[in-house]
């Protein structure tokens, strides 16, 4: 299937990154959110990012201009013109199911409805529509313009054609698409979050300091960043949320969220975004 117009729902961290990357890759892009202020912030983030990339000659001035030409909307109407919708709204199951119900009503027959969800079942999202064969996960990573990975997640009813199109779009956006089945955490968070959780257990049991734990993983395992520093970057609330999903949906004790992780989230120590996590930030 030919994709020309992409409608990105949500202009936050991921939505603005996806819109930017799609536009510099030659797609006509519209981006929506629920307030003008958020849209303006998203547009500003994109403008600053493409300016940096153009200054480093990573993109051409024509590509920079394409990103500045992204149109915006405060409703879902642009879905009517879209070949592909990529939903990157807040990670809330009720919100996403409602959005997909509405997008299904608006988008033309044959259009693909993709979600950037990190933890919600694509099979469930597909079932909220009358086109589950055209619903798929396109799980981008933060920051989208720089991160090469795209996890393409197939729901139970997702067709081969939809999967092929999502992979082709991902490649055109400069990503390396990897296929995963719809299962809690997909591949990425199924491995990453239990590793971080185990690092928090290691800290809780006093086996090592945060610095010792991160240094072991950086220098011994060649990870670019230690698991606790990474948890601070991702957000401790996000890690806890994913662990709760894995624990509940896979039902195994090995996914039990570490009590220290829960305690830190309760205390508001969410990592970089709150100024304090396993480390302190200015
Ligand atoms: P964010 O909070 O930065 O952005 C979400 C945006 O969605 C907000 O601006 C919000 O106003 C908007 N929104 C809420 N309801 C909406 C609606 N009805 N219509 C349009 N917009 C609406 O969150 P984010 O980090 O960009 O995450 C978005 C999605 O991407 C989530 O599903 C998350 O799980 C996933 N994700 C996030 C990351 C990450 O590192 N941040 C990585 C991979 C996937």
Short mmCIF file of C-alpha atoms and ligand atoms in Angstrom, two decimals:
data_model
loop_
_atom_site.label_atom_id
_atom_site.label_comp_id
_atom_site.label_asym_id
_atom_site.label_seq_id
_atom_site.Cartn_x
_atom_site.Cartn_y
_atom_site.Cartn_z
CA UNK A 1 0.00 0.00 0.00
CA UNK A 2 1.19 3.54 -0.83
CA UNK A 3 1.51 5.89 2.13
CA UNK A 4 1.76 9.63 1.50
CA UNK A 5 -0.17 11.34 4.26
CA UNK A 6 0.54 10.58 7.90
CA UNK A 7 -1.57 11.89 10.76
CA UNK A 8 0.20 11.87 14.14
CA UNK A 9 -2.10 12.03 17.18
CA UNK A 10 -0.35 13.58 20.20
CA UNK A 11 2.31 16.30 19.99
CA UNK A 12 4.27 15.37 23.13
CA UNK A 13 7.75 13.87 23.36
CA UNK A 14 7.07 10.98 20.98
CA UNK A 15 4.41 12.53 18.72
CA UNK A 16 6.54 15.54 17.84
CA UNK A 17 9.55 13.28 17.19
CA UNK A 18 7.51 10.97 14.95
CA UNK A 19 5.98 13.92 13.05
CA UNK A 20 9.43 15.44 12.54
CA UNK A 21 11.00 12.21 11.33
CA UNK A 22 8.10 11.42 8.99
CA UNK A 23 8.16 14.91 7.45
CA UNK A 24 11.91 14.96 6.77
CA UNK A 25 11.48 11.50 5.20
CA UNK A 26 9.12 12.87 2.58
CA UNK A 27 5.67 12.28 4.10
CA UNK A 28 2.98 14.95 4.33
CA UNK A 29 2.34 15.22 8.04
CA UNK A 30 -0.37 16.64 10.27
CA UNK A 31 0.00 16.52 14.06
CA UNK A 32 -2.79 16.95 16.61
CA UNK A 33 -3.14 17.49 20.33
CA UNK A 34 -5.75 18.71 22.77
CA UNK A 35 -4.53 22.29 23.30
CA UNK A 36 -2.97 24.99 21.17
CA UNK A 37 -0.31 25.52 23.81
CA UNK A 38 0.87 21.90 23.58
CA UNK A 39 0.80 22.04 19.77
CA UNK A 40 2.88 25.22 19.81
CA UNK A 41 5.38 23.57 22.14
CA UNK A 42 5.60 20.55 19.82
CA UNK A 43 6.15 22.76 16.76
CA UNK A 44 8.86 24.70 18.61
CA UNK A 45 10.64 21.49 19.64
CA UNK A 46 10.59 20.29 16.02
CA UNK A 47 11.88 23.65 14.69
CA UNK A 48 14.78 23.64 17.17
CA UNK A 49 15.63 20.01 16.43
CA UNK A 50 15.70 20.39 12.62
CA UNK A 51 17.74 23.56 12.97
CA UNK A 52 20.38 21.62 14.93
CA UNK A 53 20.31 18.74 12.44
CA UNK A 54 20.58 21.12 9.46
CA UNK A 55 23.49 22.98 11.09
CA UNK A 56 25.31 19.65 11.43
CA UNK A 57 24.39 18.84 7.80
CA UNK A 58 22.49 15.74 8.92
CA UNK A 59 19.47 16.96 6.92
CA UNK A 60 19.12 19.30 3.94
CA UNK A 61 17.43 22.72 4.05
CA UNK A 62 14.57 21.21 2.00
CA UNK A 63 14.09 18.56 4.71
CA UNK A 64 14.25 21.25 7.38
CA UNK A 65 11.56 23.19 5.50
CA UNK A 66 9.40 20.04 5.20
CA UNK A 67 9.39 19.74 9.02
CA UNK A 68 8.43 23.41 9.34
CA UNK A 69 5.52 22.72 6.97
CA UNK A 70 3.89 20.18 9.31
CA UNK A 71 0.26 21.21 9.74
CA UNK A 72 -1.51 21.01 13.10
CA UNK A 73 -5.03 20.29 14.35
CA UNK A 74 -6.97 20.33 17.58
CA UNK A 75 -9.28 17.49 16.55
CA UNK A 76 -9.11 14.15 14.72
CA UNK A 77 -10.55 15.43 11.42
CA UNK A 78 -7.21 15.06 9.51
CA UNK A 79 -7.70 11.27 9.87
CA UNK A 80 -10.18 11.60 6.98
CA UNK A 81 -7.28 12.32 4.61
CA UNK A 82 -4.67 10.00 6.13
CA UNK A 83 -3.14 6.86 4.64
CA UNK A 84 -1.55 6.10 8.02
CA UNK A 85 -2.42 7.35 11.49
CA UNK A 86 0.26 7.05 14.18
CA UNK A 87 -1.23 7.51 17.62
CA UNK A 88 1.22 8.79 20.25
CA UNK A 89 -1.18 10.11 22.89
CA UNK A 90 -0.90 9.62 26.65
CA UNK A 91 -0.41 5.99 27.78
CA UNK A 92 -3.92 5.40 29.10
CA UNK A 93 -5.87 2.34 27.92
CA UNK A 94 -9.36 3.95 28.03
CA UNK A 95 -8.11 7.04 26.18
CA UNK A 96 -6.42 4.96 23.47
CA UNK A 97 -9.40 2.62 22.95
CA UNK A 98 -11.71 5.63 22.59
CA UNK A 99 -9.28 7.31 20.18
CA UNK A 100 -9.09 4.22 17.98
CA UNK A 101 -12.88 3.91 17.93
CA UNK A 102 -13.07 7.51 16.67
CA UNK A 103 -10.14 7.19 14.24
CA UNK A 104 -11.77 4.08 12.77
CA UNK A 105 -14.92 6.09 12.02
CA UNK A 106 -12.97 8.91 10.35
CA UNK A 107 -10.08 7.28 8.46
CA UNK A 108 -10.69 6.13 4.87
CA UNK A 109 -11.14 2.47 4.15
CA UNK A 110 -7.72 0.88 3.73
CA UNK A 111 -5.93 3.38 5.96
CA UNK A 112 -3.68 1.89 8.63
CA UNK A 113 -4.14 2.80 12.29
CA UNK A 114 -0.88 2.44 14.25
CA UNK A 115 -0.15 3.02 17.93
CA UNK A 116 3.13 3.93 19.58
CA UNK A 117 1.98 2.35 22.87
CA UNK A 118 4.68 0.84 25.10
CA UNK A 119 2.45 -1.52 27.04
CA UNK A 120 -1.12 -1.77 25.79
CA UNK A 121 -2.21 -4.84 23.82
CA UNK A 122 -2.48 -4.17 20.09
CA UNK A 123 -5.02 -6.98 19.88
CA UNK A 124 -7.22 -5.07 22.35
CA UNK A 125 -6.73 -1.79 20.48
CA UNK A 126 -7.58 -3.56 17.20
CA UNK A 127 -10.78 -4.95 18.73
CA UNK A 128 -11.94 -1.37 19.45
CA UNK A 129 -12.13 -0.86 15.67
CA UNK A 130 -13.88 -2.52 12.77
CA UNK A 131 -10.55 -2.95 10.96
CA UNK A 132 -8.36 -4.99 13.35
CA UNK A 133 -6.41 -6.28 10.33
CA UNK A 134 -5.20 -2.70 9.73
CA UNK A 135 -4.21 -1.97 13.35
CA UNK A 136 -0.55 -2.35 14.29
CA UNK A 137 2.03 -1.21 16.83
CA UNK A 138 4.74 1.15 15.58
CA UNK A 139 6.86 1.46 18.72
CA UNK A 140 9.43 4.21 18.21
CA UNK A 141 12.13 5.06 20.74
CA UNK A 142 13.07 8.36 22.37
CA UNK A 143 14.49 10.60 20.88
CA UNK A 144 12.75 9.48 17.68
CA UNK A 145 14.93 11.43 15.20
CA UNK A 146 18.06 9.69 16.56
CA UNK A 147 17.02 6.21 17.70
CA UNK A 148 17.26 3.61 14.93
CA UNK A 149 14.91 1.00 16.35
CA UNK A 150 11.27 0.56 15.37
CA UNK A 151 9.45 -2.34 17.00
CA UNK A 152 6.60 -3.37 14.70
CA UNK A 153 4.02 -5.15 16.83
CA UNK A 154 1.40 -7.40 15.27
CA UNK A 155 -1.95 -7.83 17.00
CA UNK A 156 -3.74 -11.18 16.65
CA UNK A 157 -5.68 -9.97 13.59
CA UNK A 158 -3.03 -7.72 11.99
CA UNK A 159 -2.61 -8.63 8.32
CA UNK A 160 0.66 -9.35 6.51
CA UNK A 161 -0.05 -6.38 4.22
CA UNK A 162 -0.40 -3.98 7.15
CA UNK A 163 2.82 -5.33 8.66
CA UNK A 164 4.66 -4.98 5.36
CA UNK A 165 3.49 -1.38 4.96
CA UNK A 166 4.50 -0.45 8.53
CA UNK A 167 7.95 -1.96 7.90
CA UNK A 168 8.32 -0.05 4.62
CA UNK A 169 7.29 3.25 6.22
CA UNK A 170 9.71 2.60 9.09
CA UNK A 171 12.56 1.97 6.62
CA UNK A 172 11.72 5.12 4.68
CA UNK A 173 11.90 6.98 8.00
CA UNK A 174 15.46 5.68 8.39
CA UNK A 175 14.60 3.12 11.05
CA UNK A 176 15.48 -0.53 11.41
CA UNK A 177 12.11 -2.24 11.90
CA UNK A 178 11.99 -5.41 14.01
CA UNK A 179 8.83 -7.53 14.14
CA UNK A 180 7.42 -8.59 17.51
CA UNK A 181 4.28 -10.43 18.53
CA UNK A 182 1.73 -8.71 20.70
CA UNK A 183 2.76 -9.80 24.18
CA UNK A 184 3.18 -7.72 27.36
CA UNK A 185 6.23 -5.44 26.99
CA UNK A 186 6.80 -6.72 23.42
CA UNK A 187 10.55 -7.51 23.10
CA UNK A 188 12.03 -4.22 24.33
CA UNK A 189 10.31 -3.68 27.67
CA UNK A 190 10.04 -7.42 28.39
CA UNK A 191 13.82 -7.47 28.66
CA UNK A 192 14.70 -3.90 29.70
CA UNK A 193 12.31 -3.35 32.60
CA UNK A 194 13.01 -6.65 34.45
CA UNK A 195 16.73 -5.84 34.10
CA UNK A 196 16.20 -2.41 35.68
CA UNK A 197 13.93 -3.98 38.33
CA UNK A 198 16.68 -6.48 39.20
CA UNK A 199 19.18 -3.62 39.48
CA UNK A 200 16.82 -1.97 42.00
CA UNK A 201 16.63 -5.26 43.99
CA UNK A 202 20.43 -5.33 43.95
CA UNK A 203 20.45 -1.81 45.41
CA UNK A 204 17.68 -2.61 47.92
CA UNK A 205 19.64 -5.60 49.23
CA UNK A 206 22.74 -3.46 49.66
CA UNK A 207 24.78 -5.53 47.24
CA UNK A 208 26.20 -2.36 45.67
CA UNK A 209 25.81 1.41 45.54
CA UNK A 210 23.98 2.96 42.54
CA UNK A 211 27.33 3.94 41.10
CA UNK A 212 28.76 0.42 41.60
CA UNK A 213 25.74 -1.22 39.97
CA UNK A 214 25.81 1.12 36.96
CA UNK A 215 29.58 0.86 36.58
CA UNK A 216 29.40 -2.96 36.51
CA UNK A 217 26.88 -2.87 33.69
CA UNK A 218 28.70 -0.14 31.77
CA UNK A 219 32.25 -1.44 31.98
CA UNK A 220 31.58 -5.17 32.38
CA UNK A 221 28.66 -5.61 30.00
CA UNK A 222 29.42 -2.75 27.62
CA UNK A 223 26.06 -1.04 28.18
CA UNK A 224 26.30 2.65 27.20
CA UNK A 225 24.45 3.57 30.40
CA UNK A 226 23.88 1.78 33.71
CA UNK A 227 20.37 0.48 34.48
CA UNK A 228 19.72 2.91 37.34
CA UNK A 229 20.81 5.94 35.33
CA UNK A 230 18.62 4.65 32.50
CA UNK A 231 15.67 4.26 34.89
CA UNK A 232 16.13 7.89 35.91
CA UNK A 233 16.02 8.88 32.24
CA UNK A 234 12.96 6.77 31.38
CA UNK A 235 11.09 7.75 34.57
CA UNK A 236 10.69 5.46 37.58
CA UNK A 237 6.89 5.71 37.29
CA UNK A 238 7.08 4.41 33.72
CA UNK A 239 9.31 1.48 34.75
CA UNK A 240 6.95 0.63 37.65
CA UNK A 241 3.93 0.80 35.33
CA UNK A 242 5.53 -1.61 32.84
CA UNK A 243 6.54 -4.02 35.66
CA UNK A 244 2.95 -3.98 36.93
CA UNK A 245 1.70 -4.84 33.43
CA UNK A 246 4.24 -7.70 33.09
CA UNK A 247 3.45 -9.03 36.58
CA UNK A 248 -0.31 -8.88 36.07
CA UNK A 249 -0.49 -10.12 32.47
CA UNK A 250 2.23 -12.78 32.56
CA UNK A 251 1.37 -13.77 36.14
CA UNK A 252 4.86 -14.80 37.20
CA UNK A 253 6.58 -13.83 40.46
CA UNK A 254 9.78 -12.98 38.61
CA UNK A 255 8.11 -9.80 37.37
CA UNK A 256 7.22 -8.55 40.89
CA UNK A 257 8.05 -4.82 41.03
CA UNK A 258 10.84 -4.17 43.52
CA UNK A 259 9.43 -2.59 46.74
CA UNK A 260 12.16 0.08 46.65
CA UNK A 261 11.04 1.09 43.14
CA UNK A 262 7.46 1.43 44.38
CA UNK A 263 8.60 3.40 47.45
CA UNK A 264 10.60 5.84 45.33
CA UNK A 265 7.64 6.44 43.00
CA UNK A 266 5.41 7.02 46.08
CA UNK A 267 7.94 9.57 47.32
CA UNK A 268 7.85 11.41 43.98
CA UNK A 269 11.43 10.42 43.13
CA UNK A 270 10.70 9.83 39.45
CA UNK A 271 14.19 10.40 38.04
CA UNK A 272 15.44 13.26 35.88
CA UNK A 273 12.00 14.77 35.36
CA UNK A 274 11.50 15.33 39.11
CA UNK A 275 15.13 16.22 39.87
CA UNK A 276 15.70 13.10 41.94
CA UNK A 277 15.77 9.38 41.27
CA UNK A 278 18.68 7.06 41.95
CA UNK A 279 20.79 10.19 41.38
CA UNK A 280 20.24 13.90 42.03
CA UNK A 281 19.75 16.35 39.14
CA UNK A 282 19.86 20.13 39.02
P1 LIG B 1 3.66 12.87 26.36
O1 LIG B 1 2.92 13.07 27.63
O2 LIG B 1 4.92 13.63 26.12
O3 LIG B 1 2.69 13.17 25.13
C1 LIG B 1 1.38 12.68 25.03
C2 LIG B 1 0.52 13.74 24.38
O4 LIG B 1 -0.76 13.19 24.06
C3 LIG B 1 0.27 14.96 25.30
O5 LIG B 1 0.73 16.13 24.68
C4 LIG B 1 -1.26 14.95 25.45
O6 LIG B 1 -1.81 16.24 25.56
C5 LIG B 1 -1.68 14.25 24.17
N1 LIG B 1 -3.05 13.77 24.16
C6 LIG B 1 -3.78 13.27 25.19
N2 LIG B 1 -5.01 12.99 24.76
C7 LIG B 1 -5.07 13.30 23.44
C8 LIG B 1 -6.10 13.26 22.45
N3 LIG B 1 -7.31 12.83 22.73
N4 LIG B 1 -5.80 13.69 21.20
C9 LIG B 1 -4.57 14.15 20.89
N5 LIG B 1 -3.56 14.22 21.80
C10 LIG B 1 -3.82 13.81 23.05
O7 LIG B 1 3.91 11.30 26.23
P2 LIG B 1 4.98 10.54 25.32
O8 LIG B 1 6.17 10.22 26.14
O9 LIG B 1 5.13 11.26 24.04
O10 LIG B 1 4.22 9.15 25.08
C11 LIG B 1 3.25 8.99 24.07
C12 LIG B 1 3.10 7.51 23.76
O11 LIG B 1 4.36 7.00 23.34
C13 LIG B 1 2.65 6.65 24.93
O12 LIG B 1 1.81 5.65 24.46
C14 LIG B 1 3.97 6.06 25.45
O13 LIG B 1 3.79 4.83 26.09
C15 LIG B 1 4.70 5.87 24.13
N6 LIG B 1 6.17 5.80 24.21
C16 LIG B 1 6.87 6.69 24.97
C17 LIG B 1 8.27 6.63 24.99
C18 LIG B 1 9.09 7.61 25.77
O14 LIG B 1 10.26 7.35 26.00
N7 LIG B 1 8.55 8.75 26.18
C19 LIG B 1 8.93 5.65 24.24
C20 LIG B 1 8.18 4.77 23.45
C21 LIG B 1 6.81 4.85 23.45
#
